[in-house]
């Protein structure tokens, strides 16, 4: 899906949402379509952003499994296709791996989702950044695009690495443990998500009762709406003066 996004001023951009197939043969048609979109809409001269699930990693470090330790044909093919349409990764922060199988007993994570931009985008939005947020209900990380991410202010403390740390006898073991998927951590994340979901439903039910809105259903994430209605009712019912 491709659409034009109009912003205040003249800095409009074209956004293409993609969802690639798991099958390599079917992904080929996607790249043909993207190339056709680029040439038909003359996107090489416009601000172009592509976002979505490409269902393919670009480098072996984008897979959590130690067995994936070298480049394969599908990775090189993805790189070639991106080069052909002249796009590359937008600077990103947050989750390095954007997909998880949500299986604590055999956890697997990959970077399947990307925000891709062309050269014209970088010229007009030099401070833009993509933030891949923590997984919630989906097995994919949501992506938030900031067109003007503020730069660090003068005086911000830089990251410093103490040279004596690698001399510690446990240094390599600690680094190895941090880089490996941990079943205990995945299960803890799953338990915390379940607890957070429960608290969110309780909060929503509480504010629905205070708002006295009966035509919305619970479970539709209307908590903020209920809060606004409850606040409005409190303001309306408050006694500020007596005649």
C-alpha angles and dihedrals in degrees: 000000000000126000140165119244117206118206131185106280123013101306101107122155142195118239124199118192115204136188110183125205124250088234118084093215092055092047089061090068089053092057091047089052093048091051089050091049091050095051096039095050095036089236095164085079096043137067104271128185124182119191137173148065113329092179091218134086121227099208135024091243087066089073123073095215115098088214089070096076106137142046118272133192095265091056092050090046091055091051092049092049092051091049091050093059092037101242134130139177117296110231105273142189136188123043113027090196111048100188132057131181089220091226111135093190094055108013120193127178132181141173101245100144122074142173108217128191138181128229094266091057091054091052094053100034103034093156097048119126138180118226117201104203130206118286115260120167097337123071087232128075115245113239123221119194117209111192095196111026108185114247120235111276122241110275095035109144112247122225110268128195118203111227093215094064096082088056091068110104092229096047099100093042092053092049090049092051092049092052095050125086110253121210092203093055093047091051091047090051090050092050092048091049090052090050092047090050090052092050092048091054091048091050092048092050091049095053092042089058091049093047094050090217108152102171096071122076126232115246095044093101094248094146095119091049091051090048091053092049092047091049090048091051091050091050092048094047095046115111108226100164143007125225 
